[in-house]
PDB file of N, CA and C in Angstrom:
ATOM      1  N   UNK A 291      73.726  18.863 148.967  1.00 55.00           N
ATOM      2  CA  UNK A 291      72.406  19.339 149.757  1.00 55.00           C
ATOM      3  C   UNK A 291      71.527  18.636 148.131  1.00 55.00           C
ATOM      4  N   UNK A 292      70.880  18.917 148.087  1.00 60.00           N
ATOM      5  CA  UNK A 292      69.344  18.062 147.600  1.00 60.00           C
ATOM      6  C   UNK A 292      69.311  19.816 146.172  1.00 60.00           C
ATOM      7  N   UNK A 293      68.493  18.762 145.303  1.00 59.00           N
ATOM      8  CA  UNK A 293      68.746  19.977 144.633  1.00 59.00           C
ATOM      9  C   UNK A 293      66.476  21.181 144.837  1.00 59.00           C
ATOM     10  N   UNK A 294      65.997  20.051 145.611  1.00 62.00           N
ATOM     11  CA  UNK A 294      64.691  20.596 146.562  1.00 62.00           C
ATOM     12  C   UNK A 294      64.804  21.735 147.412  1.00 62.00           C
ATOM     13  N   UNK A 295      65.907  21.084 148.579  1.00 59.00           N
ATOM     14  CA  UNK A 295      66.717  22.189 150.039  1.00 59.00           C
ATOM     15  C   UNK A 295      67.044  23.325 148.745  1.00 59.00           C
ATOM     16  N   UNK A 296      67.644  23.220 147.039  1.00 59.00           N
ATOM     17  CA  UNK A 296      68.662  24.256 147.130  1.00 59.00           C
ATOM     18  C   UNK A 296      67.383  25.356 146.234  1.00 59.00           C
ATOM     19  N   UNK A 297      67.090  25.198 145.658  1.00 57.00           N
ATOM     20  CA  UNK A 297      65.830  25.340 145.365  1.00 57.00           C
ATOM     21  C   UNK A 297      64.416  26.074 146.330  1.00 57.00           C
ATOM     22  N   UNK A 298      64.254  25.226 147.086  1.00 59.00           N
ATOM     23  CA  UNK A 298      63.469  26.305 149.001  1.00 59.00           C
ATOM     24  C   UNK A 298      64.522  27.472 149.325  1.00 59.00           C
ATOM     25  N   UNK A 299      66.430  27.263 148.772  1.00 55.00           N
ATOM     26  CA  UNK A 299      66.587  28.585 150.243  1.00 55.00           C
ATOM     27  C   UNK A 299      66.860  30.194 148.852  1.00 55.00           C
ATOM     28  N   UNK A 300      66.762  28.983 147.069  1.00 56.00           N
ATOM     29  CA  UNK A 300      66.496  30.400 146.448  1.00 56.00           C
ATOM     30  C   UNK A 300      65.597  31.314 146.149  1.00 56.00           C
ATOM     31  N   UNK A 301      64.304  30.531 146.350  1.00 58.00           N
ATOM     32  CA  UNK A 301      62.556  30.866 146.447  1.00 58.00           C
ATOM     33  C   UNK A 301      62.463  31.736 147.443  1.00 58.00           C
ATOM     34  N   UNK A 302      63.385  30.819 149.183  1.00 89.00           N
ATOM     35  CA  UNK A 302      63.263  32.498 150.068  1.00 89.00           C
ATOM     36  C   UNK A 302      63.472  34.077 150.649  1.00 89.00           C
ATOM     37  N   UNK A 303      64.480  33.773 148.471  1.00 96.00           N
ATOM     38  CA  UNK A 303      65.634  35.262 148.722  1.00 96.00           C
ATOM     39  C   UNK A 303      64.210  35.569 147.491  1.00 96.00           C
ATOM     40  N   UNK A 304      64.588  36.971 147.739  1.00 97.00           N
ATOM     41  CA  UNK A 304      63.171  37.774 147.174  1.00 97.00           C
ATOM     42  C   UNK A 304      64.446  38.854 147.136  1.00 97.00           C
ATOM     43  N   UNK A 305      64.087  40.292 145.830  1.00 96.00           N
ATOM     44  CA  UNK A 305      64.397  40.799 144.812  1.00 96.00           C
ATOM     45  C   UNK A 305      63.624  42.420 145.452  1.00 96.00           C
ATOM     46  N   UNK A 306      64.289  43.298 145.700  1.00 96.00           N
ATOM     47  CA  UNK A 306      63.551  44.280 146.071  1.00 96.00           C
ATOM     48  C   UNK A 306      62.449  45.372 145.693  1.00 96.00           C
ATOM     49  N   UNK A 307      61.830  44.665 144.812  1.00 97.00           N
ATOM     50  CA  UNK A 307      60.990  45.121 143.865  1.00 97.00           C
ATOM     51  C   UNK A 307      60.134  43.503 144.412  1.00 97.00           C
ATOM     52  N   UNK A 308      60.303  42.180 144.098  1.00 97.00           N
ATOM     53  CA  UNK A 308      59.232  41.117 145.300  1.00 97.00           C
ATOM     54  C   UNK A 308      58.941  41.535 146.385  1.00 97.00           C
ATOM     55  N   UNK A 309      59.626  42.417 147.365  1.00 97.00           N
ATOM     56  CA  UNK A 309      60.024  42.503 148.363  1.00 97.00           C
ATOM     57  C   UNK A 309      59.344  43.417 148.717  1.00 97.00           C
ATOM     58  N   UNK A 310      58.807  44.493 147.918  1.00 98.00           N
ATOM     59  CA  UNK A 310      58.146  45.225 148.274  1.00 98.00           C
ATOM     60  C   UNK A 310      56.610  44.409 147.632  1.00 98.00           C
ATOM     61  N   UNK A 311      56.453  44.244 145.773  1.00 97.00           N
ATOM     62  CA  UNK A 311      55.738  43.346 146.279  1.00 97.00           C
ATOM     63  C   UNK A 311      54.956  42.473 147.008  1.00 97.00           C
ATOM     64  N   UNK A 312      55.608  42.038 148.072  1.00 96.00           N
ATOM     65  CA  UNK A 312      54.396  40.934 148.912  1.00 96.00           C
ATOM     66  C   UNK A 312      53.865  42.340 149.965  1.00 96.00           C
ATOM     67  N   UNK A 313      54.854  43.018 150.682  1.00 97.00           N
ATOM     68  CA  UNK A 313      53.594  44.391 151.496  1.00 97.00           C
ATOM     69  C   UNK A 313      53.940  44.994 150.524  1.00 97.00           C
ATOM     70  N   UNK A 314      53.239  44.805 149.142  1.00 97.00           N
ATOM     71  CA  UNK A 314      52.356  45.895 148.482  1.00 97.00           C
ATOM     72  C   UNK A 314      52.522  47.591 149.359  1.00 97.00           C
ATOM     73  N   UNK A 315      53.447  47.344 149.060  1.00 97.00           N
ATOM     74  CA  UNK A 315      54.149  48.928 149.133  1.00 97.00           C
ATOM     75  C   UNK A 315      55.435  49.142 148.050  1.00 97.00           C
ATOM     76  N   UNK A 316      54.920  50.493 147.850  1.00 98.00           N
ATOM     77  CA  UNK A 316      56.422  50.633 146.600  1.00 98.00           C
ATOM     78  C   UNK A 316      57.485  50.326 146.437  1.00 98.00           C
ATOM     79  N   UNK A 317      58.648  50.246 146.217  1.00 97.00           N
ATOM     80  CA  UNK A 317      59.909  50.513 146.418  1.00 97.00           C
ATOM     81  C   UNK A 317      60.808  51.985 146.102  1.00 97.00           C
ATOM     82  N   UNK A 318      60.388  52.294 146.333  1.00 98.00           N
ATOM     83  CA  UNK A 318      60.546  53.519 147.036  1.00 98.00           C
ATOM     84  C   UNK A 318      60.957  53.247 148.405  1.00 98.00           C
ATOM     85  N   UNK A 319      59.696  53.325 148.678  1.00 97.00           N
ATOM     86  CA  UNK A 319      58.981  53.173 150.277  1.00 97.00           C
ATOM     87  C   UNK A 319      60.083  52.610 150.473  1.00 97.00           C
ATOM     88  N   UNK A 320      60.055  51.201 150.078  1.00 97.00           N
ATOM     89  CA  UNK A 320      60.510  49.780 150.588  1.00 97.00           C
ATOM     90  C   UNK A 320      61.829  50.480 150.775  1.00 97.00           C
ATOM     91  N   UNK A 321      62.610  50.991 150.240  1.00 96.00           N
ATOM     92  CA  UNK A 321      64.256  51.803 150.054  1.00 96.00           C
ATOM     93  C   UNK A 321      64.524  52.840 151.518  1.00 96.00           C
ATOM     94  N   UNK A 322      63.169  53.562 151.250  1.00 97.00           N
ATOM     95  CA  UNK A 322      63.102  55.101 151.893  1.00 97.00           C
ATOM     96  C   UNK A 322      63.743  54.360 153.857  1.00 97.00           C
ATOM     97  N   UNK A 323      62.472  52.752 153.689  1.00 97.00           N
ATOM     98  CA  UNK A 323      62.573  52.269 155.066  1.00 97.00           C
ATOM     99  C   UNK A 323      64.140  52.031 155.846  1.00 97.00           C
ATOM    100  N   UNK A 324      64.624  50.712 154.029  1.00 95.00           N
ATOM    101  CA  UNK A 324      66.472  50.380 154.566  1.00 95.00           C
ATOM    102  C   UNK A 324      67.167  51.508 154.382  1.00 95.00           C
ATOM    103  N   UNK A 325      67.085  53.270 154.136  1.00 95.00           N
ATOM    104  CA  UNK A 325      67.999  54.289 154.372  1.00 95.00           C
ATOM    105  C   UNK A 325      68.144  54.562 155.278  1.00 95.00           C
ATOM    106  N   UNK A 326      66.769  54.714 156.125  1.00 96.00           N
ATOM    107  CA  UNK A 326      66.176  54.949 157.785  1.00 96.00           C
ATOM    108  C   UNK A 326      66.583  53.433 159.153  1.00 96.00           C
ATOM    109  N   UNK A 327      66.763  52.848 157.828  1.00 94.00           N
ATOM    110  CA  UNK A 327      67.374  51.660 158.806  1.00 94.00           C
ATOM    111  C   UNK A 327      65.887  50.766 159.689  1.00 94.00           C
ATOM    112  N   UNK A 328      64.764  51.509 159.569  1.00 95.00           N
ATOM    113  CA  UNK A 328      63.462  50.974 160.210  1.00 95.00           C
ATOM    114  C   UNK A 328      61.793  49.655 159.370  1.00 95.00           C
ATOM    115  N   UNK A 329      63.153  49.156 157.860  1.00 95.00           N
ATOM    116  CA  UNK A 329      62.072  48.143 156.907  1.00 95.00           C
ATOM    117  C   UNK A 329      62.605  47.407 157.600  1.00 95.00           C
ATOM    118  N   UNK A 330      62.675  45.654 156.502  1.00 96.00           N
ATOM    119  CA  UNK A 330      62.767  44.702 157.370  1.00 96.00           C
ATOM    120  C   UNK A 330      63.704  44.075 156.983  1.00 96.00           C
ATOM    121  N   UNK A 331      64.702  44.240 157.090  1.00 94.00           N
ATOM    122  CA  UNK A 331      66.216  42.417 157.316  1.00 94.00           C
ATOM    123  C   UNK A 331      66.803  42.709 156.035  1.00 94.00           C
ATOM    124  N   UNK A 332      67.527  43.071 155.439  1.00 95.00           N
ATOM    125  CA  UNK A 332      67.518  43.097 154.280  1.00 95.00           C
ATOM    126  C   UNK A 332      69.624  43.028 153.729  1.00 95.00           C
ATOM    127  N   UNK A 333      69.687  42.292 152.731  1.00 96.00           N
ATOM    128  CA  UNK A 333      70.751  42.688 152.743  1.00 96.00           C
ATOM    129  C   UNK A 333      72.013  42.742 151.089  1.00 96.00           C
ATOM    130  N   UNK A 334      73.084  43.328 150.785  1.00 96.00           N
ATOM    131  CA  UNK A 334      73.289  43.326 149.986  1.00 96.00           C
ATOM    132  C   UNK A 334      74.377  41.763 149.447  1.00 96.00           C
ATOM    133  N   UNK A 335      73.583  41.325 148.544  1.00 95.00           N
ATOM    134  CA  UNK A 335      74.313  40.141 147.645  1.00 95.00           C
ATOM    135  C   UNK A 335      75.340  41.001 146.495  1.00 95.00           C
ATOM    136  N   UNK A 336      76.171  41.007 146.357  1.00 96.00           N
ATOM    137  CA  UNK A 336      76.473  42.493 144.922  1.00 96.00           C
ATOM    138  C   UNK A 336      76.374  43.756 145.282  1.00 96.00           C
ATOM    139  N   UNK A 337      75.371  43.314 143.705  1.00 95.00           N
ATOM    140  CA  UNK A 337      74.974  45.052 143.637  1.00 95.00           C
ATOM    141  C   UNK A 337      73.906  45.277 144.007  1.00 95.00           C
ATOM    142  N   UNK A 338      73.139  43.443 144.483  1.00 95.00           N
ATOM    143  CA  UNK A 338      71.388  43.535 144.365  1.00 95.00           C
ATOM    144  C   UNK A 338      71.193  43.661 145.809  1.00 95.00           C
ATOM    145  N   UNK A 339      69.911  44.538 146.509  1.00 96.00           N
ATOM    146  CA  UNK A 339      69.385  43.886 148.043  1.00 96.00           C
ATOM    147  C   UNK A 339      69.083  43.254 147.502  1.00 96.00           C
ATOM    148  N   UNK A 340      68.658  42.519 148.214  1.00 97.00           N
ATOM    149  CA  UNK A 340      68.005  41.062 148.873  1.00 97.00           C
ATOM    150  C   UNK A 340      67.159  41.120 150.544  1.00 97.00           C
ATOM    151  N   UNK A 341      66.280  40.315 150.128  1.00 97.00           N
ATOM    152  CA  UNK A 341      65.595  39.506 151.395  1.00 97.00           C
ATOM    153  C   UNK A 341      65.322  38.339 151.749  1.00 97.00           C
ATOM    154  N   UNK A 342      65.394  38.337 152.775  1.00 97.00           N
ATOM    155  CA  UNK A 342      64.170  36.610 152.928  1.00 97.00           C
ATOM    156  C   UNK A 342      62.902  37.086 153.104  1.00 97.00           C
ATOM    157  N   UNK A 343      62.923  35.806 152.574  1.00 96.00           N
ATOM    158  CA  UNK A 343      60.687  35.787 152.395  1.00 96.00           C
ATOM    159  C   UNK A 343      60.569  35.965 154.323  1.00 96.00           C
ATOM    160  N   UNK A 344      61.397  34.390 155.218  1.00 95.00           N
ATOM    161  CA  UNK A 344      61.467  34.707 156.444  1.00 95.00           C
ATOM    162  C   UNK A 344      61.015  36.349 157.212  1.00 95.00           C
ATOM    163  N   UNK A 345      61.849  36.768 157.407  1.00 95.00           N
ATOM    164  CA  UNK A 345      62.727  38.420 157.568  1.00 95.00           C
ATOM    165  C   UNK A 345      61.556  39.400 157.185  1.00 95.00           C
ATOM    166  N   UNK A 346      60.864  39.551 156.097  1.00 97.00           N
ATOM    167  CA  UNK A 346      59.769  39.899 155.956  1.00 97.00           C
ATOM    168  C   UNK A 346      58.707  39.401 156.552  1.00 97.00           C
ATOM    169  N   UNK A 347      58.708  37.771 156.909  1.00 96.00           N
ATOM    170  CA  UNK A 347      57.171  37.630 157.635  1.00 96.00           C
ATOM    171  C   UNK A 347      57.923  38.405 159.147  1.00 96.00           C
ATOM    172  N   UNK A 348      58.937  38.243 159.044  1.00 95.00           N
ATOM    173  CA  UNK A 348      58.488  37.986 160.403  1.00 95.00           C
ATOM    174  C   UNK A 348      59.005  40.346 161.641  1.00 95.00           C
ATOM    175  N   UNK A 349      59.092  41.217 160.766  1.00 96.00           N
ATOM    176  CA  UNK A 349      58.828  42.541 160.676  1.00 96.00           C
ATOM    177  C   UNK A 349      57.382  42.829 160.374  1.00 96.00           C
ATOM    178  N   UNK A 350      57.215  42.088 159.036  1.00 96.00           N
ATOM    179  CA  UNK A 350      55.155  42.190 158.975  1.00 96.00           C
ATOM    180  C   UNK A 350      55.003  41.864 161.081  1.00 96.00           C
ATOM    181  N   UNK A 351      55.344  40.703 161.555  1.00 96.00           N
ATOM    182  CA  UNK A 351      54.593  40.360 162.291  1.00 96.00           C
ATOM    183  C   UNK A 351      55.184  41.591 163.869  1.00 96.00           C
ATOM    184  N   UNK A 352      56.957  41.027 163.804  1.00 94.00           N
ATOM    185  CA  UNK A 352      56.169  42.817 164.866  1.00 94.00           C
ATOM    186  C   UNK A 352      56.093  43.906 164.976  1.00 94.00           C
ATOM    187  N   UNK A 353      55.665  44.877 163.641  1.00 93.00           N
ATOM    188  CA  UNK A 353      54.938  45.578 163.528  1.00 93.00           C
ATOM    189  C   UNK A 353      53.118  45.355 164.183  1.00 93.00           C
ATOM    190  N   UNK A 354      52.727  44.780 163.122  1.00 92.00           N
ATOM    191  CA  UNK A 354      51.726  43.780 164.306  1.00 92.00           C
ATOM    192  C   UNK A 354      51.498  43.722 165.513  1.00 92.00           C
ATOM    193  N   UNK A 355      51.973  43.116 166.592  1.00 91.00           N
ATOM    194  CA  UNK A 355      52.599  43.184 167.584  1.00 91.00           C
ATOM    195  C   UNK A 355      53.048  44.536 168.946  1.00 91.00           C
ATOM    196  N   UNK A 356      53.318  45.832 168.160  1.00 89.00           N
ATOM    197  CA  UNK A 356      53.274  46.200 168.594  1.00 89.00           C
ATOM    198  C   UNK A 356      53.126  47.370 168.309  1.00 89.00           C
ATOM    199  N   UNK A 357      51.304  47.064 167.295  1.00 84.00           N
ATOM    200  CA  UNK A 357      51.201  48.216 167.007  1.00 84.00           C
ATOM    201  C   UNK A 357      49.390  47.876 167.620  1.00 84.00           C
ATOM    202  N   UNK A 358      49.521  46.221 168.436  1.00 80.00           N
ATOM    203  CA  UNK A 358      48.912  45.348 169.308  1.00 80.00           C
ATOM    204  C   UNK A 358      48.858  45.688 170.524  1.00 80.00           C
ATOM    205  N   UNK A 359      50.508  45.641 170.945  1.00 73.00           N
ATOM    206  CA  UNK A 359      50.884  46.503 172.411  1.00 73.00           C
ATOM    207  C   UNK A 359      50.321  48.441 172.753  1.00 73.00           C
ATOM    208  N   UNK A 360      50.230  49.332 171.721  1.00 67.00           N
ATOM    209  CA  UNK A 360      49.814  50.261 171.713  1.00 67.00           C
ATOM    210  C   UNK A 360      50.089  51.161 170.005  1.00 67.00           C
ATOM    211  N   UNK A 361      48.315  50.914 171.015  1.00 65.00           N
ATOM    212  CA  UNK A 361      47.021  51.233 169.573  1.00 65.00           C
ATOM    213  C   UNK A 361      47.275  52.636 168.919  1.00 65.00           C
ATOM    214  N   UNK A 362      47.341  53.130 169.315  1.00 68.00           N
ATOM    215  CA  UNK A 362      47.307  55.398 169.266  1.00 68.00           C
ATOM    216  C   UNK A 362      49.016  55.504 168.176  1.00 68.00           C
ATOM    217  N   UNK A 363      49.602  54.264 168.268  1.00 61.00           N
ATOM    218  CA  UNK A 363      50.329  54.237 167.579  1.00 61.00           C
ATOM    219  C   UNK A 363      50.591  53.756 165.994  1.00 61.00           C
ATOM    220  N   UNK A 364      50.449  55.343 165.271  1.00 56.00           N
ATOM    221  CA  UNK A 364      49.588  54.622 163.631  1.00 56.00           C
ATOM    222  C   UNK A 364      50.498  54.150 162.653  1.00 56.00           C
TER     223      UNK A 364
END
């Protein structure tokens, strides 16, 4: 693995705080979504919850698509 590919894979992982900042939502909301199982896919690495940037982007797109299909959904 080259240094560039290793750096790219590390930067693709976001902490809970970083993921909340990307989604522009409070950390508590992201934790609650995780508890309910309705938020973006995350995983535990040791004690930390991490999110892949690709998973966040995919989740946002899924939310946008779901609302486009059902405009009455809030």
